[in-house]
Each structure stands twice: as C-alpha cells, then as structure tokens.
Amino acid sequence: MCIRDRVIGDACIDEFVYGKCTRLCPDAPVPVFIPLKTIRNGGMSKNVQANIKSLGFECDIMCQDKLVHKTRYLDNYTNHVFIRVDTGENGIEKLDSSILTKDFLSKYEVIIISDYNKGFITQEEIFKLVEWFDGPVIIDSKKKVLPEGAFIKINELESKTLERSLTDVIVTKGGEGAEYNNKFFPAEKVKVRDVVGAGDTFLAALTYGYMNHNDMEKAIHIANKAAAVAVSHPGTYVLTEEDVNEILH
C-alpha cells in the first residue's frame, strides 16, 4: 500500500562518539576519554520519518532548519554514556503555520506530529491540524494539553502530566509494553542495548500498522515488535528491510 505521510515536529542530529577510558586525568578526578568512532543520525521527527520510509510509506517532513545537536560520549564496549551535550535549543525557529492550509494538507493520508516541545510547533497549531485534517492524526507530544479527535501516543510519565483525560491514548511503558483502552499489550522480550529513539520507531510502526489495518490494537502489536528491534541496537536505529520482513511476518 502506498501511503503518503507528513511528519511535523522538532528534529535533531543524534551524534554518538564511542571511545574508551583507561586512566584518570592527572589534574582532576575524571576519566580521560579517547574517541574511537563517531556515528550521526537524524533524530526526533527525522528518525520518525526515516523509519516510516523504511516501512515502505512515502513521508515528507516539516521541521526547523537549524537542528538541535545531541552529542553522546559512550564507552565503546559497554555502551555506557559518560555525558550528553546538547546545542542549538536556544532560539529554535517556529513552524510557518501560514502554509498549513486545508489544500496543502489534502495531499496526505495521515499526519504524524512528533513534538518534543522544543518550540517548533505550538499547542494552538496542533489543535488546528487535528480540526482541519480530513484523516487520522497521530500525535507524540510532551505538551500537557492535547486535542480530542487524534490518536495520542505518550509514555507513562507524560500520561500523568496530561491536564485532561482523552479517549484514544496509547501509553508506552518501556520494556513492559503499552496500554490502550484499558488493555495491556506486552512488549517483546529482548536484550536492551540502547533506548534512544525507540519511541520514534514505535510511533512510525504504529502509524504504518494503523494505516494498513485500520485497527489500533494490531498497530500496537506491530509497534511493540519494531521498538524491540530498535532497542536491540546501539544508537538511533533505523529499521532495515530484513527487520521489516521479520516484524510483519
């Protein structure tokens, strides 16, 4: 099925600097980090887009031009994170809402909002998108006030900060699984190497599953399997063709 998606939300570059520490600094009680390799991937809404494309859908993106840059320094052997350094969050440009017309939105079958609440998209714009768009809207947001009429995917901590109850809420619970309409969907049991970006992979697969089956419960099963693959790999992981074949069969 050829589905055309539009992802709207904050984006970043996830940079992973892998190295080793074999001694302490002589002038301060801190380890000396020796870089061995660096891996960069698109993160946040860009990670959602990449995983949706890997699942076979067309996917456009609307995010800020100047990306947030997240650099993690990790032990090459244990994947232990020493420190994360973020740059570019100050003065993030905002969405040009003038282009979000009904005619513009009519090009798409589904809208995905990947909102890390960095300032790119406002609460008012999210409500407007849900009201205007003639199709499903799937939202992953850290905001406390979200609209009815959309599927809301949030984690357990975020669900406790919502300022009002909503109908279609998928609550992810890490290694335990997800909950929807008072029904629990257990996660796949895998060895977890890294949880970075797993929520983005879940969101992408959730969208894929819902658009293919028109059934949110089936979509959550697919999303759980995709997230399990993501956490089995280090760094921000994009599903491969082999992964997709395994997830869908």
Backbone as a ProteinNet text record, in pm:
[ID]
protein_1_A
[PRIMARY]
MCIRDRVIGDACIDEFVYGKCTRLCPDAPVPVFIPLKTIRNGGMSKNVQANIKSLGFECDIMCQDKLVHKTRYLDNYTNHVFIRVDTGENGIEKLDSSILTKDFLSKYEVIIISDYNKGFITQEEIFKLVEWFDGPVIIDSKKKVLPEGAFIKINELESKTLERSLTDVIVTKGGEGAEYNNKFFPAEKVKVRDVVGAGDTFLAALTYGYMNHNDMEKAIHIANKAAAVAVSHPGTYVLTEEDVNEILH
[TERTIARY]
84.7	0	88.8	62.9	141.8	68.7	118.5	58.5	152.5	97.1	179.2	156.4	264.4	260	326.6	291.2	362.8	394.7	524.5	568.7	596.7	542.7	564.7	619.4	732.1	784.3	929.5	977.6	1117.4	1209.4	1327.2	1423.4	1561.6	1648.5	1783.8	1880.5	2006.5	2110.5	2155.3	2143	2194.1	2336.2	2430.7	2571.3	2619.1	2680.2	2731.3	2882	2954.9	3100.9	3140	3186.5	3225.8	3376.3	3413.9	3554.7	3585.9	3702.6	3743.3	3807.1	3800.5	3864.8	3948.8	4078.9	4167.5	4245.7	4228.6	4300.6	4226.1	4264.2	4207.2	4295.2	4231.7	4304.2	4394.1	4519.5	4609.3	4575.1	4499.5	4471.3	4325.7	4245.8	4106.8	4060.1	3970.2	3926.5	3820.5	3857	3765.1	3836.5	3762.1	3826.6	3870.3	3975	4021.4	3954.2	3877.7	3802	3880.5	3901.2	3972.3	3873.1	3833.6	3735.8	3790.8	3703.1	3739.8	3659.7	3531.3	3448.2	3328.1	3271.3	3155.4	3048.6	2924.6	2811.1	2704.9	2652.6	2549.4	2425.1	2308.7	2180.3	2082.8	1980.9	1871.9	1790.2	1755.5	1680.7	1548.2	1468.6	1336.2	1246.9	1189.7	1098.5	1169.6	1298.9	1373.8	1388.3	1397.3	1403.3	1268.2	1160.5	1027	1014.5	1053.8	1046.5	1128.1	1250.8	1337.7	1277.4	1216.6	1157.8	1028.8	951.4	830.9	869.5	973.7	1021	1070.9	1138.9	1190.8	1076.8	959.8	843	767.3	810.9	755.9	659.4	638.1	549.7	628.7	565.8	622.9	606.2	704.5	694.8	770.2	697.3	757.5	773.2	858.3	881.4	876.8	830.3	831.4	893.7	1015.9	1085.7	1168.6	1233.6	1315.9	1440.5	1492.2	1613.1	1738.3	1749.4	1865.8	1836.5	1900.1	1867	1935.5	1864.8	1926	2032.4	2144.4	2254.5	2276.3	2255.1	2273.4	2394.6	2498	2619.9	2635.4	2642.3	2660.5	2800.3	2869.4	3000.9	2982.6	3016.3	2986.3	3108.4	3107.8	3210.5	3184.5	3285.2	3270.7	3234.4	3262.7	3243	3114.8	3080.4	2963.3	2842.5	2861.9	2758.7	2718.3	2796.8	2772.6	2790.6	2694.1	2700.8	2772.2	2880.2	2952.7	2883.7	2843.5	2779.9	2709.3	2603	2536.6	2544.6	2583.8	2596.4	2497.6	2403	2303.6	2334.5	2325.3	2342.3	2230.8	2198.7	2102.6	1960	1932.7	1794.9	1749.9	1844.8	1808.7	1773.8	1658.6	1619.9	1576.4	1522	1475.3	1363.3	1371.2	1268.8	1136.5	1029.5	895.4	837.1	741	669.2	600	611.8	539.1	398.3	307.6	173.7	90.9	138.8	62.2	51.3	143.1	137.7	51.4	6.2	-76.8	-222.7	-249.4	-384.9	-452.4	-584.2	-656.8	-614.7	-586.3	-543.9	-408	-317.2	-185.1	-195.9	-279.9	-293.2	-362.2	-440.3	-516.8	-427.8	-298.7	-205	-173.2	-208.5	-161.7	-275.9	-244	-342.1	-338.1	-223.8	-209	-107.6	-132.1	-39.5	16.9	148.4	214	279.2	248.6	310.4	407.4	535.7	641.5	692.6	631.1	651.5	729.7	856.7	939.9	931.9	840.6	814.2	936.8	1011.8	1128.3	1091.6	967	923.5	886.4	905.4	878	728.6	648.4	503.9	430.9	330.1	257.7	137.7	85.2	-35.7	-152.1	-164.1	-271.9	-263.4	-141.6	-124.5	-159.1	-128.6	-164.7	-316.3	-387.9	-533.7	-589.9	-530.6	-577.3	-558.7	-444.4	-418.4	-520.7	-551.9	-649	-786.6	-821.9	-952.7	-963.2	-857.1	-860.6	-839.5	-758	-713.8	-823.2	-852.4	-954.8	-890.2	-854.5	-786.8	-729.1	-664.9	-608.6	-487.6	-482.7	-366.4	-313	-184.5	-121.5	-16.6	-31.7	48.2	133.9	262	352.8	402.2	359	388.3	418.1	502.1	532.8	449.2	356.2	268.7	165.1	114.2	21.1	-124.5	-151.8	-288.3	-289	-364.8	-368.5	-513.4	-536.9	-675.4	-739.3	-873.1	-950.3	-952.1	-990.4	-1001.7	-874.2	-773.7	-646.8	-605.4	-515.2	-451.7	-331.7	-324.1	-216.3	-127.1	0.4	97.9	191.8	190.5	276.4	331.7	438.1	490	418.4	449.8	376.2	391.5	512.4	534.5	454.6	455.8	381.7	231.5	183.3	39.4	-7.8	81.4	45.2	42.2	98.3	101.3	-5.8	-81.2	-189.8	-292.3	-338.6	-430.3	-576.8	-605.1	-741.8	-737.1	-842.1	-846.9	-884.1	-829	-853.5	-895.7	-958.3	-1015.8	-913.1	-848.3	-760	-614.4	-574.7	-439.2	-367.4	-251.6	-164.9	-51.2	-40.8	62.2	170.4	291.5	402.8	468.1	510.7	565.3	700.3	782.1	917.1	918.7	998.1	1013.8	890.9	791.4	669.2	573	568	476.4	398.4	270.1	186.2	44.1	-29.1	-168.5	-257.3	-372.7	-468.8	-608.9	-696.5	-835.4	-843.9	-760	-756.3	-713.8	-650.8	-598.9	-447.5	-380.3	-234	-177.9	-73.1	-6.9	140.1	178.7	315.4	420.6	537.5	649	718.2	788.8	874.9	992.3	1031.5	1142.1	1274.4	1356.2	1484.6	1590	1715.6	1824.5	1836.3	1818.2	1817.5	1960.3	1997.5	2128.8	2120.9	2012.4	2000.6	1855.2	1799.7	1659.2	1643.9	1754.5	1747.6	1669.6	1566.6	1490.4	1386.7	1373.9	1278.2	1134.5	1106.3	972.2	939.3	1039.4	1019.7	989.2	1061.7	1037.7	898.2	858.5	723.6	619	637.9	542.6	531.5	645.7	646.2	572.3	602.5	539.7	391.6	357.5	216.6	137	194.6	130.2	115	222.2	219	110.1	108.5	12.5	-130.7	-155.4	-293.1	-340	-252.1	-291.5	-311	-245.1	-260.1	-379.3	-410.4	-512.1	-637.1	-628.3	-739.9	-782.9	-685.3	-708.8	-593	-621.9	-514.7	-452.3	-529.2	-472	-368	-397.7	-299.9	-178.2	-204.3	-95.1	-0.3	-54.7	28.9	116.1	62.2	143.1	263.5	239.4	347.7	447.6	396.6	483.2	570.1	514.3	592.5	707.6	679.9	783.8	893.4	852.7	950.6	1037.4	975.5	1051.4	1150.4	1111.9	1201.8	1326	1307.7	1422.7	1512.7	1452	1529.6	1616.1	1559.7	1636	1741.7	1735.8	1836.8	1965.9	1965	2082	2127.1	2256.2	2304.8	2269.7	2252.8	2230.8	2090.9	2072.6	1945.2	1935.4	1842.4	1839.8	1724.3	1753.9	1652.1	1632	1507.5	1475.6	1528.1	1582	1629	1518.2	1540.3	1443.4	1426.2	1536.4	1530.1	1447.1	1468.1	1388.7	1240.6	1207.3	1067.1	1003.2	1072.2	1017.5	990.4	1079	1061.2	945.1	934.2	827.5	688.9	678.9	547.4	505.3	591.9	556.3	564.5
-118.9	0	124.6	216.4	340	450.2	484.8	588.2	707.6	826.2	946.3	1011.9	1026	1080.9	1217.3	1292.5	1417.2	1415.1	1420	1431.4	1577.9	1626.2	1764.6	1762.7	1829.6	1835.1	1874.1	1881.7	1916.9	1806.2	1846	1748.1	1775.6	1675.3	1692.1	1603.7	1622.8	1529.6	1456.2	1323.9	1241.3	1198.7	1241.6	1205.9	1117.8	1006.9	912.6	900.9	946.5	937.8	820.8	712.7	593.6	597.4	563.2	566.6	478.8	502.7	423.4	513	467.2	536.7	434.9	456.6	361	424.2	557.2	623.8	749.5	799.4	923.9	1042.1	1157.4	1280.8	1314	1353.9	1382.4	1508.8	1602.1	1728	1741.9	1636.7	1636.6	1491.9	1461.2	1321.5	1280.7	1285.9	1249	1157	1070.5	981.8	1057.4	1009.6	1063.2	983.4	1051.6	986.4	991.3	875.1	866.8	824.8	915.3	881.5	777.2	683.7	580.7	591.8	625.1	640.5	729.1	791.9	878.7	839	827.6	793	901.4	950.4	1054.7	1005.9	1037.9	1003.5	1118.1	1125.3	1217.1	1167.4	1257	1218.3	1290.5	1248.8	1305.6	1288.4	1394.4	1377.7	1320	1346.4	1288.6	1136.8	1090.6	946.5	881.5	950.9	901.3	887.9	993.7	992	876.9	858.8	754.5	615.5	592.5	461.2	439.3	543.7	530.9	495.3	560.7	529.3	385.3	339.7	202.7	100.8	141.9	54.3	58.3	146	145.2	255.9	352.1	464.3	582.9	664.9	795.2	886.1	969.5	1053.8	1184.2	1295.4	1428.1	1474.1	1573.1	1622.7	1774.8	1827.5	1970.7	1990.8	2043.8	2065.4	2192.6	2231.9	2352.8	2329.7	2438.4	2427.7	2406.2	2480.2	2468.2	2360.1	2245.2	2131	2136.8	2087.5	2062	1954.6	1966.7	1871.2	1804.8	1672.2	1597.4	1505.5	1531.6	1451.3	1369.1	1238.4	1147.7	1086	1083.2	1019.6	888.2	776.5	644.5	554.1	459.8	356.2	260.7	235	155.2	9.5	-38.9	-179.8	-205.3	-114.3	-135.1	-51.5	47	142.8	236	238.8	330.7	475.5	561.5	702.3	782.7	850.8	935.1	1070.4	1128.5	1259.9	1285.1	1365	1411.4	1563.3	1616.8	1761.1	1804.1	1894.4	1944	2087.3	2116.5	2252.5	2283.6	2411.8	2455.2	2466.2	2446.5	2456.5	2600.3	2691.8	2831.6	2896.2	2961.6	3033.5	2945	2827.3	2738.6	2806.4	2801.7	2870.8	2797.8	2872.7	2818.6	2780.7	2692.6	2648.9	2766.9	2776.3	2877.2	2823.7	2857.5	2798.9	2848.4	2951	3003.1	2901.2	2804.3	2704.5	2584.2	2579.1	2466.6	2491.7	2496.4	2516.3	2382	2383.8	2259.9	2200.6	2287.1	2239.4	2169.3	2227.9	2168.7	2032.5	2024.1	1900.2	1790	1827.8	1729	1633.7	1663.2	1577.5	1448.7	1446.2	1338.4	1253.2	1125	1032.7	1035	1071.4	1072.3	1179.4	1243.3	1341.4	1285.9	1290.4	1249.5	1372.5	1399.6	1511.3	1454.7	1484.2	1438.6	1561.5	1589.2	1715.9	1694.5	1731.5	1722.4	1849.6	1937.9	2061.6	2152.2	2158.8	2247.2	2385.9	2400.9	2532.3	2541.7	2432.2	2439.9	2451	2371.4	2372.5	2405.8	2492	2537	2446.2	2460.2	2386.6	2426.2	2554.8	2603.9	2541.1	2527.4	2469.1	2320.5	2251.3	2109.8	2093.9	2176.7	2171	2202.3	2302.2	2341.9	2228.6	2160.7	2049.6	1938.6	1904.9	1799.2	1839.3	1966.6	2015.6	2017.5	2057.2	2076.8	1950.2	1858.9	1746.8	1642	1603.2	1503.8	1365.7	1312.9	1184.3	1167.4	1053.1	1030.5	1119.3	1168.7	1241.7	1162.3	1131.2	1054	1142.3	1165.6	1265.8	1201	1237.2	1205.3	1339.6	1378.8	1513.7	1514.9	1609.9	1629.9	1741.9	1797.7	1902.8	1843.4	1927.5	1881.3	1892.5	1972.5	1987.6	1946.2	1840	1785.5	1766.6	1762.6	1761.8	1623.7	1623.8	1505.1	1493.2	1377.8	1359.6	1312.3	1278.2	1226.3	1107.9	1027	923.3	985.8	969.3	1028.6	916.5	921.7	823.9	895.3	855.6	917.7	808.5	842.9	744.2	757.2	666.4	659.4	787.1	843	965.6	1080.7	1093	1201	1187	1063.6	1042.2	1097.3	1101.6	1151.5	1303.4	1370.7	1517.5	1578.9	1495.9	1549.1	1620.3	1734.6	1815.2	1778.4	1688.3	1639.5	1499.6	1421.7	1285.9	1289.2	1195.5	1186.9	1044.2	1029	899.8	802.4	842.2	749.5	772.5	717.6	736.9	603.6	597.6	479.9	515.9	448.2	477	370.2	411.7	316.4	306.2	184.3	158	87.6	134.1	82	-66.6	-139.9	-283.1	-364.6	-301.7	-374.1	-384.7	-280.3	-283	-153.9	-163.7	-45.3	-74.4	32.7	20	107.5	53.3	126.9	80.1	175.7	144.1	38.6	57	-33	-175.3	-192.8	-323.6	-315.2	-418.3	-418.1	-502.2	-448.1	-515	-535.1	-656.7	-679.9	-660.1	-614.1	-591.2	-722.9	-722.5	-835.4	-840.6	-958.3	-973.6	-982.5	-879.7	-874.1	-817.4	-835.6	-774.1	-628.3	-537.4	-394.5	-341	-282.6	-220.8	-68.5	-8.6	136.7	172.8	261.9	300.2	431.1	492.3	618.2	597	678.5	673.3	562.9	481.8	370.8	421.3	532.5	590.4	638.6	689.4	731.8	611.6	502.2	380.4	327	329	285.5	369.9	501.1	591.9	564	543.5	514.7	384.3	279.7	149.6	151.5	230.8	246.6	306.6	408.4	472.5	374	302.2	202.1	98.4	46	-58.8	-10.5	109.5	161	187.8	245.1	277.7	152.4	43.2	-81.1	-163.8	-157.8	-246.9	-174.7	-41.3	35.9	-21.4	-65.5	-131.2	-95	-16.7	31.5	-80.9	-180.9	-291.6	-367.2	-394.4	-458.1	-368.2	-238.2	-142.3	-143.6	-156.9	-158.1	-283.5	-397.2	-520.2	-499.4	-438.3	-412.1	-312.8	-209.1	-106.4	-164	-252.7	-317.3	-399.2	-470.6	-552.2	-463.5	-351.4	-260	-195.1	-154.2	-92.6	-191.9	-318.1	-421.4	-435.4	-424.1	-428.9	-307.5	-190.6	-67.3	-72.1	-118.1	-118.6	-227.9	-319.7	-425.7	-378	-255.2	-199.1	-70.7	-40.9	82.9	204.5	319	443.9	458.6	561.2	585.9	491.2	396.8	287	303.5	283.1	282.3	139.3	95.7	-41.5	-73.8	-193	-239.5	-319.8	-353.6	-435.8	-570.9	-626.1	-755.2	-742.3	-631.8	-607.5	-600.1	-523.3	-504	-636.2	-720	-850.6	-935.9	-927.9	-1006.7	-952.2	-820.4	-757	-788.9	-789.5	-801.4	-945	-1041.3	-1180.9	-1263.1
0	0	0	-92.4	-99.4	-24.4	91.5	175.5	179.6	167.9	177.4	313.4	390.4	526	529.1	631	662.3	810.9	842.6	981.6	1010.3	1120.4	1162	1303.7	1326.8	1463.2	1471.9	1594.7	1621.4	1569.2	1523.8	1474.1	1530.4	1523.6	1575.6	1498	1524.3	1484.3	1609.7	1607	1715.9	1679.8	1760.7	1738.1	1852.8	1818.2	1917.4	1899.5	2000	1997.2	2087	2025.9	2100.7	2126.3	2248	2282.6	2401.8	2461.1	2577.3	2681.4	2805.6	2916.7	2992.9	2996	3062.5	3178.4	3196.8	3306.2	3348.9	3465.2	3515.4	3477.1	3464.5	3436.3	3555.6	3534.1	3645.6	3723.1	3659.9	3729.7	3773.4	3758.3	3805.2	3814.1	3910.1	3928.9	3826.2	3697.8	3590.7	3492	3422.8	3325.2	3200	3138.2	3010.3	2899.6	2815.2	2709.1	2578.4	2517.4	2390	2282.1	2190.6	2086.4	1989.9	1949.5	1853.1	1722.9	1733.8	1614.1	1647.1	1543.4	1559.3	1457.9	1506.3	1420.5	1436.1	1323.5	1325.1	1253.1	1312.2	1251.1	1273.9	1189.4	1216	1333.1	1425	1543.5	1555.4	1653.7	1680.5	1557.2	1501.6	1387.7	1265.6	1250	1137.8	1153.1	1274.8	1298.9	1268.8	1304.2	1269.9	1118.3	1047.1	900.9	840.9	889.9	835.7	855.3	970.3	996.4	918.7	897.5	815.4	672	621.2	485.9	477.7	582	580.2	579.7	630.7	630.9	497.3	406.7	271.8	238.4	329.3	300.9	247.9	166.4	133.1	254.1	280.9	401.1	382.6	386.2	386.1	530.6	548.7	684.3	686.9	797.9	822.4	960.9	963.5	1089.7	1076.7	1183.6	1178.5	1093.6	1034	950.3	1034.8	1143.9	1232.1	1335.3	1318.9	1402.1	1537.5	1639.1	1768.6	1748.5	1817.8	1804.8	1941.1	1946.6	2071	2055.1	2133.5	2126.6	2253.5	2236.4	2349.7	2340.6	2453	2462	2537.1	2469.2	2523.1	2523.1	2617	2617.5	2501.9	2422.7	2301.6	2329.6	2449.3	2479.5	2559.4	2649.3	2734.8	2694.5	2607.4	2566.7	2681.2	2787.6	2899	2851.6	2885	2844.5	2953.1	2915.4	3010.3	3026.4	2914.7	2919.7	2785.9	2790.2	2668.3	2664.3	2549.9	2531.7	2423.8	2458.3	2363.6	2323.5	2195.2	2145.7	2046	2033.2	1932.4	1979.2	2109	2157	2176.3	2196.2	2214.8	2081.1	2075.6	1955.1	1840.9	1870.7	1764.6	1686.8	1552.2	1472.9	1481.2	1458.1	1472	1336.9	1340.7	1222.1	1154.8	1023.2	946.4	923.1	1012.3	1008.2	890.2	819.9	706.1	592.9	587.9	480.1	517.1	641.9	684.7	646.6	518.6	469.7	446.1	433.1	405.5	271.9	174.4	43.6	52.5	130.5	149.5	217.8	319.5	395.7	316.1	214.3	137.7	57.7	47.9	-25.1	51.5	179.6	265.9	318.8	343.8	402.8	554.7	613.1	758.5	796.8	910.2	966	1096.5	1111.8	1236.4	1297.6	1422.9	1493.5	1595.9	1576.5	1667.7	1741.5	1854.1	1925.4	2054.7	2050.6	2170.8	2255.7	2219.2	2294	2302.3	2192.3	2185.9	2132.2	2083.3	2037.7	1891.2	1814.3	1671.2	1642.4	1711	1688.4	1817.7	1808.3	1927.2	1953.8	2073.9	2110.7	2020	1990.9	1903.9	1765	1711.7	1577.8	1576	1684.6	1693.5	1690.7	1767.3	1768.6	1630.3	1562.3	1429.9	1329.2	1336	1244.2	1261.1	1385.3	1412	1361.4	1378.1	1333.1	1180.5	1112.6	968.7	887.8	938.3	855.6	842.1	718.6	691.2	684.3	799.1	806.7	946	973.2	1106.3	1134.7	1256.9	1307.8	1426.1	1422.4	1529.7	1594.4	1724.2	1794.7	1901.6	1901.9	2012.2	2063.9	2182.9	2230.3	2379.4	2418.6	2559.8	2620.7	2542	2594.1	2689.4	2778.7	2881.7	2839.2	2735	2684.6	2537.6	2505.7	2370.7	2326.5	2195.2	2145.6	2141.5	2151	2116.1	1964.4	1915	1771.1	1705.7	1786.3	1733.7	1819.8	1765.6	1845.7	1915.2	2046.5	2125.5	2176.1	2137.8	2186.2	2282.4	2408.2	2509.5	2600.5	2675.1	2769.5	2903.7	2994.3	3120.7	3203.1	3207.3	3283	3223.2	3091	3024	3046.1	3054.6	3074	3208.2	3305	3438.3	3445.6	3343.9	3344.7	3255.2	3181.2	3098.9	3186.4	3141.2	3222.4	3202.1	3109.8	3093.6	3033	3059.1	3005.9	2858	2781.5	2638.6	2603.1	2489	2451.3	2394.6	2285.1	2213.2	2251.3	2364.6	2416.8	2425.5	2361.2	2369.9	2464.2	2576.1	2675.9	2667.9	2632.8	2627.1	2764.6	2798.7	2931.8	2923.4	2829.4	2817.2	2789	2866.5	2847.1	2881.2	2943.9	2979.4	2861.5	2779.4	2666.2	2654.8	2621	2601.7	2647.6	2676.8	2720.7	2633.4	2596.7	2513.6	2548.3	2578.9	2615	2724.8	2826.9	2943.4	2909	2795.5	2756.3	2746.7	2797.2	2801.3	2687.2	2624.1	2513	2550.8	2589.9	2638.9	2530.7	2574.3	2482.7	2450	2338.3	2302.7	2401.7	2442.2	2536.1	2459.1	2474.3	2404.4	2499.2	2462.6	2536.7	2494.2	2588.9	2557.8	2553.9	2440.4	2426	2436.1	2384.9	2384.1	2358.2	2439.4	2421.4	2343.3	2301.8	2227.5	2097.8	2076.5	1952.8	1944.1	2048.5	2042.6	2032.1	2097.8	2089.5	1949.1	1878.5	1739.3	1650.5	1672.1	1594.8	1623.1	1749.2	1788.4	1716	1714.4	1650.2	1500.6	1435.2	1291.5	1261.6	1337.9	1314.9	1352.6	1453.4	1493.2	1377.1	1314.9	1200.1	1085.1	1056.8	950	977.4	1098.4	1132.5	1123.6	1171.6	1169.5	1027	944.7	807.4	722.2	756.1	681.6	727.3	857.4	912.7	964	977.6	1034.3	1169.1	1244.7	1373.3	1466	1567.6	1655	1736.4	1773	1850.1	1767.5	1641.1	1554	1535.7	1525.7	1508.4	1627.6	1748.4	1868.8	1872.3	1830.1	1823.3	1730.9	1614.5	1519.7	1578.8	1644.4	1703.3	1814	1895.8	2001.8	1943	1834.5	1770.7	1711.1	1649.8	1590.7	1697.5	1808.4	1917.6	1977.9	1984.8	2037.9	1950.9	1819.3	1729	1753.9	1768.6	1787.3	1912.4	2024.3	2149.9	2152.1	2056	2047.9	1983.8	1932.4	1864.1	1932.7	1926.3	1986.5	1901	1967	1895.6	1839.6	1755.7	1689.2	1570.1	1577.8	1480.9	1383.3	1255.6	1150.6	1104.2	1100.6	1062.1	922	906.5	776.2	707.3	581.5	508.5	576.2	625.5	696.9	824.4	898.5	1020.4	987.4	884	846.3	809.9	733.5	697.9	820.3	917.6	1041.4	1124.7	1131.5	1210.8	1154.8	1023.3	958.8	932	966.7	940.4	1069
[MASK]
+++++++++++++++++++++++++++++++++++++++++++++++++++++++++++++++++++++++++++++++++++++++++++++++++++++++++++++++++++++++++++++++++++++++++++++++++++++++++++++++++++++++++++++++++++++++++++++++++++++++++++++++++++++++++++++++++++++++++++++++++++++++++

